Amino acid sequence: MRYDEIRDAIAGGTAAGTLPSWARRVLADAAAGRAAHPAVRHPLGFLCLPVERSGDLGVCLHIWTPEVRPMPSTTSPVHCHSWDLLSFVLYGTVRNVRMDVAPDDAATHRVFEVVSREGVDELQATPSRVRFAEGPSAAHRTGESYTLPAGVFHSTLIEGGEDAATVALGRRSPGGGDLSLGPLSAATHRVRRARCDPDDAARAALRASRRIAAEFPALFPARAGTGPTIRRHPPRRTGGAAARRAAEPGAAGRTAERDRRGP
């Protein structure tokens, strides 16, 4: 399924009957190492599985999971997109909190513009110094969809546990920028996007596939041996996902948020 088909399924109320099966096929490819694009540990705390990039349109699976260590963020969870977001929740509860952001003499944060090129995010410090306060929030649960227009500052939280997944559609809006709020003292800097360890990505994909099947039992009657399998990689001579976890106990903690460059 491509952007237009997914959008039409959500708009037509048929997404719950079609997107779970499609998502499990995407996850099966990721678990078997057949994905066209590598999984990325996003600074907002989720695993991003890119599916489509076509001009101003994009489709991704966003997975919040304890199977993957969060990517450290150099700014904050408060951000806004240059694109309009449409998401369908495959499982879990996703809460979006809108933020009221305004210039203030007693500013607490600086506005950074995020410019991405070839896997590197350049966070450009702007002269804008602001304060923010929480505004309205809304929780979205399994089988529900939600939208966020371009230019709306917000943060995203995962409620009731560590697991959630969404199908995220993005359509770029002309004239907008990808912005994030960061420390007043921070300067312009670059961050390279971190590809996820293949074994970690495979385990996350398998976990997500099982969660989808559990949430939509009518679509997936229980049968022995179903679901994606994990591709096993030969042990690495130096480190690897298991060694890193052993060296960093508790590293599977959970944060939530932030998509700077497309879904």
PDB file of C-alpha atoms in Angstrom:
ATOM      1  CA  MET A   1       0.000   0.000   0.000  1.00  0.00           C
ATOM      2  CA  ARG A   2       1.204   3.478  -0.864  1.00  0.00           C
ATOM      3  CA  TYR A   3       0.479   6.902   0.646  1.00  0.00           C
ATOM      4  CA  ASP A   4      -2.761   7.539  -1.267  1.00  0.00           C
ATOM      5  CA  GLU A   5      -4.158   4.073  -0.554  1.00  0.00           C
ATOM      6  CA  ILE A   6      -3.415   4.330   3.171  1.00  0.00           C
ATOM      7  CA  ARG A   7      -4.848   7.841   3.368  1.00  0.00           C
ATOM      8  CA  ASP A   8      -8.027   6.713   1.605  1.00  0.00           C
ATOM      9  CA  ALA A   9      -8.367   3.695   3.908  1.00  0.00           C
ATOM     10  CA  ILE A  10      -8.152   5.935   6.972  1.00  0.00           C
ATOM     11  CA  ALA A  11     -10.563   8.511   5.501  1.00  0.00           C
ATOM     12  CA  GLY A  12     -13.002   5.789   4.419  1.00  0.00           C
ATOM     13  CA  GLY A  13     -13.046   4.010   7.788  1.00  0.00           C
ATOM     14  CA  THR A  14     -11.568   0.760   6.439  1.00  0.00           C
ATOM     15  CA  ALA A  15      -8.071   1.125   7.946  1.00  0.00           C
ATOM     16  CA  ALA A  16      -8.697  -1.314  10.812  1.00  0.00           C
ATOM     17  CA  GLY A  17      -9.472  -4.034   8.276  1.00  0.00           C
ATOM     18  CA  THR A  18      -6.470  -3.444   6.002  1.00  0.00           C
ATOM     19  CA  LEU A  19      -3.575  -1.657   7.709  1.00  0.00           C
ATOM     20  CA  PRO A  20      -2.793  -4.315  10.362  1.00  0.00           C
ATOM     21  CA  SER A  21      -2.147  -6.953   7.678  1.00  0.00           C
ATOM     22  CA  TRP A  22      -0.093  -4.528   5.614  1.00  0.00           C
ATOM     23  CA  ALA A  23       1.921  -3.498   8.660  1.00  0.00           C
ATOM     24  CA  ARG A  24       2.682  -7.121   9.539  1.00  0.00           C
ATOM     25  CA  ARG A  25       4.054  -7.673   6.023  1.00  0.00           C
ATOM     26  CA  VAL A  26       6.317  -4.646   6.461  1.00  0.00           C
ATOM     27  CA  LEU A  27       7.436  -6.006   9.832  1.00  0.00           C
ATOM     28  CA  ALA A  28       8.078  -9.471   8.360  1.00  0.00           C
ATOM     29  CA  ASP A  29      10.413  -7.889   5.803  1.00  0.00           C
ATOM     30  CA  ALA A  30      12.179  -5.950   8.561  1.00  0.00           C
ATOM     31  CA  ALA A  31      12.582  -9.074  10.711  1.00  0.00           C
ATOM     32  CA  ALA A  32      14.006 -11.040   7.784  1.00  0.00           C
ATOM     33  CA  GLY A  33      16.381  -8.281   6.668  1.00  0.00           C
ATOM     34  CA  ARG A  34      14.459  -7.598   3.448  1.00  0.00           C
ATOM     35  CA  ALA A  35      13.424  -3.996   4.182  1.00  0.00           C
ATOM     36  CA  ALA A  36      14.278  -1.491   1.442  1.00  0.00           C
ATOM     37  CA  HIS A  37      15.432   1.078   4.034  1.00  0.00           C
ATOM     38  CA  PRO A  38      17.221   0.455   7.359  1.00  0.00           C
ATOM     39  CA  ALA A  39      15.414   1.031  10.640  1.00  0.00           C
ATOM     40  CA  VAL A  40      16.459   4.232  12.418  1.00  0.00           C
ATOM     41  CA  ARG A  41      16.556   5.012  16.141  1.00  0.00           C
ATOM     42  CA  HIS A  42      14.772   8.346  16.231  1.00  0.00           C
ATOM     43  CA  PRO A  43      15.719  11.073  18.759  1.00  0.00           C
ATOM     44  CA  LEU A  44      12.071  11.232  19.839  1.00  0.00           C
ATOM     45  CA  GLY A  45      12.262   7.746  21.302  1.00  0.00           C
ATOM     46  CA  PHE A  46      10.759   5.501  18.651  1.00  0.00           C
ATOM     47  CA  LEU A  47      12.058   3.123  16.013  1.00  0.00           C
ATOM     48  CA  CYS A  48      11.315   4.449  12.522  1.00  0.00           C
ATOM     49  CA  LEU A  49      10.800   1.988   9.651  1.00  0.00           C
ATOM     50  CA  PRO A  50      10.717   4.068   6.437  1.00  0.00           C
ATOM     51  CA  VAL A  51       8.393   2.575   3.830  1.00  0.00           C
ATOM     52  CA  GLU A  52       7.863   5.246   1.167  1.00  0.00           C
ATOM     53  CA  ARG A  53       9.559   8.497   0.168  1.00  0.00           C
ATOM     54  CA  SER A  54       8.010  10.107  -2.896  1.00  0.00           C
ATOM     55  CA  GLY A  55       8.447  13.846  -3.403  1.00  0.00           C
ATOM     56  CA  ASP A  56       6.518  15.616  -0.652  1.00  0.00           C
ATOM     57  CA  LEU A  57       4.941  12.374   0.616  1.00  0.00           C
ATOM     58  CA  GLY A  58       6.234   9.859   3.117  1.00  0.00           C
ATOM     59  CA  VAL A  59       5.058   6.695   4.890  1.00  0.00           C
ATOM     60  CA  CYS A  60       6.705   5.120   7.957  1.00  0.00           C
ATOM     61  CA  LEU A  61       5.967   2.739  10.775  1.00  0.00           C
ATOM     62  CA  HIS A  62       6.772   4.293  14.164  1.00  0.00           C
ATOM     63  CA  ILE A  63       7.381   1.735  16.926  1.00  0.00           C
ATOM     64  CA  TRP A  64       7.906   2.540  20.604  1.00  0.00           C
ATOM     65  CA  THR A  65       9.429  -0.584  22.118  1.00  0.00           C
ATOM     66  CA  PRO A  66      11.696  -1.690  24.978  1.00  0.00           C
ATOM     67  CA  GLU A  67      13.613  -3.838  22.469  1.00  0.00           C
ATOM     68  CA  VAL A  68      15.570  -0.800  21.217  1.00  0.00           C
ATOM     69  CA  ARG A  69      17.584   1.723  23.224  1.00  0.00           C
ATOM     70  CA  PRO A  70      16.272   5.287  22.745  1.00  0.00           C
ATOM     71  CA  MET A  71      18.455   7.635  20.746  1.00  0.00           C
ATOM     72  CA  PRO A  72      19.642  10.500  22.991  1.00  0.00           C
ATOM     73  CA  SER A  73      18.190  13.902  22.095  1.00  0.00           C
ATOM     74  CA  THR A  74      20.236  17.114  22.099  1.00  0.00           C
ATOM     75  CA  THR A  75      17.191  19.405  22.303  1.00  0.00           C
ATOM     76  CA  SER A  76      13.796  18.540  23.831  1.00  0.00           C
ATOM     77  CA  PRO A  77      10.625  16.591  22.950  1.00  0.00           C
ATOM     78  CA  VAL A  78       8.852  19.848  21.984  1.00  0.00           C
ATOM     79  CA  HIS A  79       8.923  20.310  18.215  1.00  0.00           C
ATOM     80  CA  CYS A  80       6.876  21.049  15.113  1.00  0.00           C
ATOM     81  CA  HIS A  81       6.912  19.545  11.627  1.00  0.00           C
ATOM     82  CA  SER A  82       7.155  21.103   8.196  1.00  0.00           C
ATOM     83  CA  TRP A  83       4.614  18.526   7.073  1.00  0.00           C
ATOM     84  CA  ASP A  84       1.025  17.573   7.849  1.00  0.00           C
ATOM     85  CA  LEU A  85       0.822  14.329   9.831  1.00  0.00           C
ATOM     86  CA  LEU A  86      -1.880  11.662   9.552  1.00  0.00           C
ATOM     87  CA  SER A  87      -1.414   8.605  11.804  1.00  0.00           C
ATOM     88  CA  PHE A  88      -3.272   5.367  12.485  1.00  0.00           C
ATOM     89  CA  VAL A  89      -2.654   3.630  15.828  1.00  0.00           C
ATOM     90  CA  LEU A  90      -1.887  -0.070  15.448  1.00  0.00           C
ATOM     91  CA  TYR A  91      -1.622  -0.664  19.200  1.00  0.00           C
ATOM     92  CA  GLY A  92      -0.954   1.243  22.408  1.00  0.00           C
ATOM     93  CA  THR A  93      -2.087   4.702  23.476  1.00  0.00           C
ATOM     94  CA  VAL A  94      -0.443   7.771  21.969  1.00  0.00           C
ATOM     95  CA  ARG A  95      -1.052  11.153  23.608  1.00  0.00           C
ATOM     96  CA  ASN A  96      -0.189  14.352  21.764  1.00  0.00           C
ATOM     97  CA  VAL A  97       0.184  17.473  23.893  1.00  0.00           C
ATOM     98  CA  ARG A  98       0.009  20.761  22.017  1.00  0.00           C
ATOM     99  CA  MET A  99       2.274  23.520  23.277  1.00  0.00           C
ATOM    100  CA  ASP A 100       1.710  27.269  23.436  1.00  0.00           C
ATOM    101  CA  VAL A 101       5.055  28.773  22.405  1.00  0.00           C
ATOM    102  CA  ALA A 102       5.754  32.505  22.521  1.00  0.00           C
ATOM    103  CA  PRO A 103       8.718  34.922  22.761  1.00  0.00           C
ATOM    104  CA  ASP A 104       9.402  36.002  26.330  1.00  0.00           C
ATOM    105  CA  ASP A 105      11.943  38.197  28.118  1.00  0.00           C
ATOM    106  CA  ALA A 106      12.287  35.346  30.622  1.00  0.00           C
ATOM    107  CA  ALA A 107      12.787  32.752  27.876  1.00  0.00           C
ATOM    108  CA  THR A 108      13.595  29.158  28.822  1.00  0.00           C
ATOM    109  CA  HIS A 109      14.354  27.692  25.390  1.00  0.00           C
ATOM    110  CA  ARG A 110      15.865  28.557  22.028  1.00  0.00           C
ATOM    111  CA  VAL A 111      14.255  27.608  18.702  1.00  0.00           C
ATOM    112  CA  PHE A 112      16.374  25.346  16.494  1.00  0.00           C
ATOM    113  CA  GLU A 113      15.707  24.724  12.822  1.00  0.00           C
ATOM    114  CA  VAL A 114      16.447  21.154  11.750  1.00  0.00           C
ATOM    115  CA  VAL A 115      17.945  20.679   8.293  1.00  0.00           C
ATOM    116  CA  SER A 116      18.574  17.081   7.226  1.00  0.00           C
ATOM    117  CA  ARG A 117      20.930  15.903   4.502  1.00  0.00           C
ATOM    118  CA  GLU A 118      22.164  12.362   3.808  1.00  0.00           C
ATOM    119  CA  GLY A 119      21.441  10.968   7.240  1.00  0.00           C
ATOM    120  CA  VAL A 120      22.713  13.991   9.190  1.00  0.00           C
ATOM    121  CA  ASP A 121      20.502  16.467  11.080  1.00  0.00           C
ATOM    122  CA  GLU A 122      21.956  19.952  11.415  1.00  0.00           C
ATOM    123  CA  LEU A 123      20.256  21.772  14.274  1.00  0.00           C
ATOM    124  CA  GLN A 124      20.688  25.448  13.510  1.00  0.00           C
ATOM    125  CA  ALA A 125      20.362  27.772  16.507  1.00  0.00           C
ATOM    126  CA  THR A 126      18.060  30.710  15.695  1.00  0.00           C
ATOM    127  CA  PRO A 127      17.810  34.061  17.510  1.00  0.00           C
ATOM    128  CA  SER A 128      14.294  33.136  18.731  1.00  0.00           C
ATOM    129  CA  ARG A 129      14.113  32.696  22.516  1.00  0.00           C
ATOM    130  CA  VAL A 130      10.783  31.455  23.865  1.00  0.00           C
ATOM    131  CA  ARG A 131       8.814  30.005  26.730  1.00  0.00           C
ATOM    132  CA  PHE A 132       6.180  27.308  26.329  1.00  0.00           C
ATOM    133  CA  ALA A 133       3.204  26.013  28.285  1.00  0.00           C
ATOM    134  CA  GLU A 134       1.132  22.870  27.826  1.00  0.00           C
ATOM    135  CA  GLY A 135      -2.066  23.337  25.882  1.00  0.00           C
ATOM    136  CA  PRO A 136      -4.797  20.867  24.938  1.00  0.00           C
ATOM    137  CA  SER A 137      -3.939  17.182  24.714  1.00  0.00           C
ATOM    138  CA  ALA A 138      -5.646  14.155  23.211  1.00  0.00           C
ATOM    139  CA  ALA A 139      -5.104  10.406  23.609  1.00  0.00           C
ATOM    140  CA  HIS A 140      -5.445   8.073  20.624  1.00  0.00           C
ATOM    141  CA  ARG A 141      -5.893   4.325  21.055  1.00  0.00           C
ATOM    142  CA  THR A 142      -5.750   1.155  18.990  1.00  0.00           C
ATOM    143  CA  GLY A 143      -7.695   1.506  15.744  1.00  0.00           C
ATOM    144  CA  GLU A 144      -7.995   5.282  15.978  1.00  0.00           C
ATOM    145  CA  SER A 145      -6.403   7.908  13.742  1.00  0.00           C
ATOM    146  CA  TYR A 146      -5.277  11.466  14.369  1.00  0.00           C
ATOM    147  CA  THR A 147      -3.863  14.462  12.525  1.00  0.00           C
ATOM    148  CA  LEU A 148      -1.356  17.180  13.396  1.00  0.00           C
ATOM    149  CA  PRO A 149      -1.015  20.144  11.041  1.00  0.00           C
ATOM    150  CA  ALA A 150       2.386  21.473  10.043  1.00  0.00           C
ATOM    151  CA  GLY A 151       3.720  24.214  12.318  1.00  0.00           C
ATOM    152  CA  VAL A 152       1.981  23.065  15.532  1.00  0.00           C
ATOM    153  CA  PHE A 153       4.401  22.679  18.457  1.00  0.00           C
ATOM    154  CA  HIS A 154       3.709  19.514  20.449  1.00  0.00           C
ATOM    155  CA  SER A 155       5.196  16.561  22.287  1.00  0.00           C
ATOM    156  CA  THR A 156       4.112  12.928  22.205  1.00  0.00           C
ATOM    157  CA  LEU A 157       3.786  10.538  25.156  1.00  0.00           C
ATOM    158  CA  ILE A 158       3.104   6.803  25.291  1.00  0.00           C
ATOM    159  CA  GLU A 159       0.594   5.941  27.992  1.00  0.00           C
ATOM    160  CA  GLY A 160      -0.008   2.730  29.902  1.00  0.00           C
ATOM    161  CA  GLY A 161       3.270   0.983  29.098  1.00  0.00           C
ATOM    162  CA  GLU A 162       6.285   1.028  26.823  1.00  0.00           C
ATOM    163  CA  ASP A 163       4.689  -0.268  23.625  1.00  0.00           C
ATOM    164  CA  ALA A 164       2.872   1.516  20.818  1.00  0.00           C
ATOM    165  CA  ALA A 165       2.992   1.618  17.039  1.00  0.00           C
ATOM    166  CA  THR A 166       1.518   3.869  14.378  1.00  0.00           C
ATOM    167  CA  VAL A 167       1.339   4.088  10.615  1.00  0.00           C
ATOM    168  CA  ALA A 168       2.549   7.649   9.984  1.00  0.00           C
ATOM    169  CA  LEU A 169       1.820   9.586   6.788  1.00  0.00           C
ATOM    170  CA  GLY A 170       3.493  12.905   6.072  1.00  0.00           C
ATOM    171  CA  ARG A 171       2.730  15.504   3.380  1.00  0.00           C
ATOM    172  CA  ARG A 172       5.142  18.444   3.243  1.00  0.00           C
ATOM    173  CA  SER A 173       3.558  21.862   3.636  1.00  0.00           C
ATOM    174  CA  PRO A 174       5.104  24.714   1.602  1.00  0.00           C
ATOM    175  CA  GLY A 175       6.965  27.376   3.559  1.00  0.00           C
ATOM    176  CA  GLY A 176       7.185  25.521   6.851  1.00  0.00           C
ATOM    177  CA  GLY A 177      10.237  24.439   8.810  1.00  0.00           C
ATOM    178  CA  ASP A 178      11.140  21.549  11.088  1.00  0.00           C
ATOM    179  CA  LEU A 179      11.702  23.183  14.473  1.00  0.00           C
ATOM    180  CA  SER A 180      12.714  21.978  17.916  1.00  0.00           C
ATOM    181  CA  LEU A 181      13.057  23.740  21.273  1.00  0.00           C
ATOM    182  CA  GLY A 182      16.439  23.327  22.929  1.00  0.00           C
ATOM    183  CA  PRO A 183      18.594  24.809  25.687  1.00  0.00           C
ATOM    184  CA  LEU A 184      19.309  28.525  25.547  1.00  0.00           C
ATOM    185  CA  SER A 185      23.030  27.840  25.774  1.00  0.00           C
ATOM    186  CA  ALA A 186      23.171  25.303  22.942  1.00  0.00           C
ATOM    187  CA  ALA A 187      24.848  26.258  19.677  1.00  0.00           C
ATOM    188  CA  THR A 188      24.346  24.992  16.138  1.00  0.00           C
ATOM    189  CA  HIS A 189      25.388  21.346  15.950  1.00  0.00           C
ATOM    190  CA  ARG A 190      25.031  18.201  13.894  1.00  0.00           C
ATOM    191  CA  VAL A 191      23.642  14.797  14.816  1.00  0.00           C
ATOM    192  CA  ARG A 192      24.024  11.704  12.644  1.00  0.00           C
ATOM    193  CA  ARG A 193      20.925   9.554  12.506  1.00  0.00           C
ATOM    194  CA  ALA A 194      21.621   6.179  14.113  1.00  0.00           C
ATOM    195  CA  ARG A 195      20.690   3.021  12.264  1.00  0.00           C
ATOM    196  CA  CYS A 196      19.266   0.359  14.530  1.00  0.00           C
ATOM    197  CA  ASP A 197      21.256  -2.813  15.163  1.00  0.00           C
ATOM    198  CA  PRO A 198      19.711  -5.432  12.801  1.00  0.00           C
ATOM    199  CA  ASP A 199      19.102  -7.958  15.581  1.00  0.00           C
ATOM    200  CA  ASP A 200      17.424  -5.325  17.760  1.00  0.00           C
ATOM    201  CA  ALA A 201      15.293  -4.223  14.797  1.00  0.00           C
ATOM    202  CA  ALA A 202      14.299  -7.840  14.114  1.00  0.00           C
ATOM    203  CA  ARG A 203      13.254  -8.415  17.724  1.00  0.00           C
ATOM    204  CA  ALA A 204      11.291  -5.162  17.732  1.00  0.00           C
ATOM    205  CA  ALA A 205       9.555  -6.134  14.489  1.00  0.00           C
ATOM    206  CA  LEU A 206       8.609  -9.562  15.854  1.00  0.00           C
ATOM    207  CA  ARG A 207       7.278  -8.028  19.084  1.00  0.00           C
ATOM    208  CA  ALA A 208       5.265  -5.445  17.133  1.00  0.00           C
ATOM    209  CA  SER A 209       3.827  -8.083  14.802  1.00  0.00           C
ATOM    210  CA  ARG A 210       2.626 -10.145  17.763  1.00  0.00           C
ATOM    211  CA  ARG A 211       1.064  -7.086  19.374  1.00  0.00           C
ATOM    212  CA  ILE A 212      -0.833  -6.260  16.171  1.00  0.00           C
ATOM    213  CA  ALA A 213      -2.125  -9.836  15.935  1.00  0.00           C
ATOM    214  CA  ALA A 214      -3.293  -9.660  19.554  1.00  0.00           C
ATOM    215  CA  GLU A 215      -5.126  -6.370  18.992  1.00  0.00           C
ATOM    216  CA  PHE A 216      -6.889  -7.550  15.811  1.00  0.00           C
ATOM    217  CA  PRO A 217      -7.690 -11.237  16.496  1.00  0.00           C
ATOM    218  CA  ALA A 218     -10.441 -11.386  13.876  1.00  0.00           C
ATOM    219  CA  LEU A 219      -7.849 -10.670  11.184  1.00  0.00           C
ATOM    220  CA  PHE A 220      -5.271 -13.145  12.490  1.00  0.00           C
ATOM    221  CA  PRO A 221      -6.716 -16.441  13.781  1.00  0.00           C
ATOM    222  CA  ALA A 222      -4.160 -18.102  16.057  1.00  0.00           C
ATOM    223  CA  ARG A 223      -2.063 -20.676  14.202  1.00  0.00           C
ATOM    224  CA  ALA A 224       1.171 -22.318  15.250  1.00  0.00           C
ATOM    225  CA  GLY A 225       4.271 -21.006  13.552  1.00  0.00           C
ATOM    226  CA  THR A 226       2.764 -17.807  12.141  1.00  0.00           C
ATOM    227  CA  GLY A 227       4.395 -14.417  12.184  1.00  0.00           C
ATOM    228  CA  PRO A 228       7.778 -13.142  11.021  1.00  0.00           C
ATOM    229  CA  THR A 229      10.988 -14.875  11.978  1.00  0.00           C
ATOM    230  CA  ILE A 230      14.156 -13.189  13.139  1.00  0.00           C
ATOM    231  CA  ARG A 231      17.168 -13.321  10.863  1.00  0.00           C
ATOM    232  CA  ARG A 232      20.151 -14.377  12.955  1.00  0.00           C
ATOM    233  CA  HIS A 233      23.446 -12.587  12.388  1.00  0.00           C
ATOM    234  CA  PRO A 234      26.890 -14.044  13.075  1.00  0.00           C
ATOM    235  CA  PRO A 235      28.463 -12.846  16.326  1.00  0.00           C
ATOM    236  CA  ARG A 236      30.568  -9.715  16.039  1.00  0.00           C
ATOM    237  CA  ARG A 237      34.160  -9.661  17.134  1.00  0.00           C
ATOM    238  CA  THR A 238      33.785  -6.335  18.878  1.00  0.00           C
ATOM    239  CA  GLY A 239      30.640  -5.498  20.797  1.00  0.00           C
ATOM    240  CA  GLY A 240      27.233  -5.874  19.195  1.00  0.00           C
ATOM    241  CA  ALA A 241      23.758  -5.324  20.583  1.00  0.00           C
ATOM    242  CA  ALA A 242      24.059  -7.951  23.324  1.00  0.00           C
ATOM    243  CA  ALA A 243      27.417  -6.630  24.527  1.00  0.00           C
ATOM    244  CA  ARG A 244      26.148  -3.079  24.587  1.00  0.00           C
ATOM    245  CA  ARG A 245      23.143  -4.078  26.652  1.00  0.00           C
ATOM    246  CA  ALA A 246      25.376  -5.942  29.086  1.00  0.00           C
ATOM    247  CA  ALA A 247      27.602  -2.903  29.416  1.00  0.00           C
ATOM    248  CA  GLU A 248      24.647  -0.550  29.815  1.00  0.00           C
ATOM    249  CA  PRO A 249      22.125  -2.073  32.233  1.00  0.00           C
ATOM    250  CA  GLY A 250      18.704  -0.519  32.077  1.00  0.00           C
ATOM    251  CA  ALA A 251      19.388   0.943  28.629  1.00  0.00           C
ATOM    252  CA  ALA A 252      16.004  -0.174  27.314  1.00  0.00           C
ATOM    253  CA  GLY A 253      14.213   2.717  29.046  1.00  0.00           C
ATOM    254  CA  ARG A 254      11.463   4.550  27.326  1.00  0.00           C
ATOM    255  CA  THR A 255      11.089   8.102  26.099  1.00  0.00           C
ATOM    256  CA  ALA A 256       8.637   9.354  23.552  1.00  0.00           C
ATOM    257  CA  GLU A 257       8.808  11.850  20.820  1.00  0.00           C
ATOM    258  CA  ARG A 258       9.807  13.764  17.881  1.00  0.00           C
ATOM    259  CA  ASP A 259       9.802  13.571  14.239  1.00  0.00           C
ATOM    260  CA  ARG A 260      11.832  16.258  12.559  1.00  0.00           C
ATOM    261  CA  ARG A 261      12.014  15.211   8.918  1.00  0.00           C
ATOM    262  CA  GLY A 262       9.032  13.381   7.750  1.00  0.00           C
ATOM    263  CA  PRO A 263       7.231  10.506   9.362  1.00  0.00           C
TER     264      PRO A 263
END
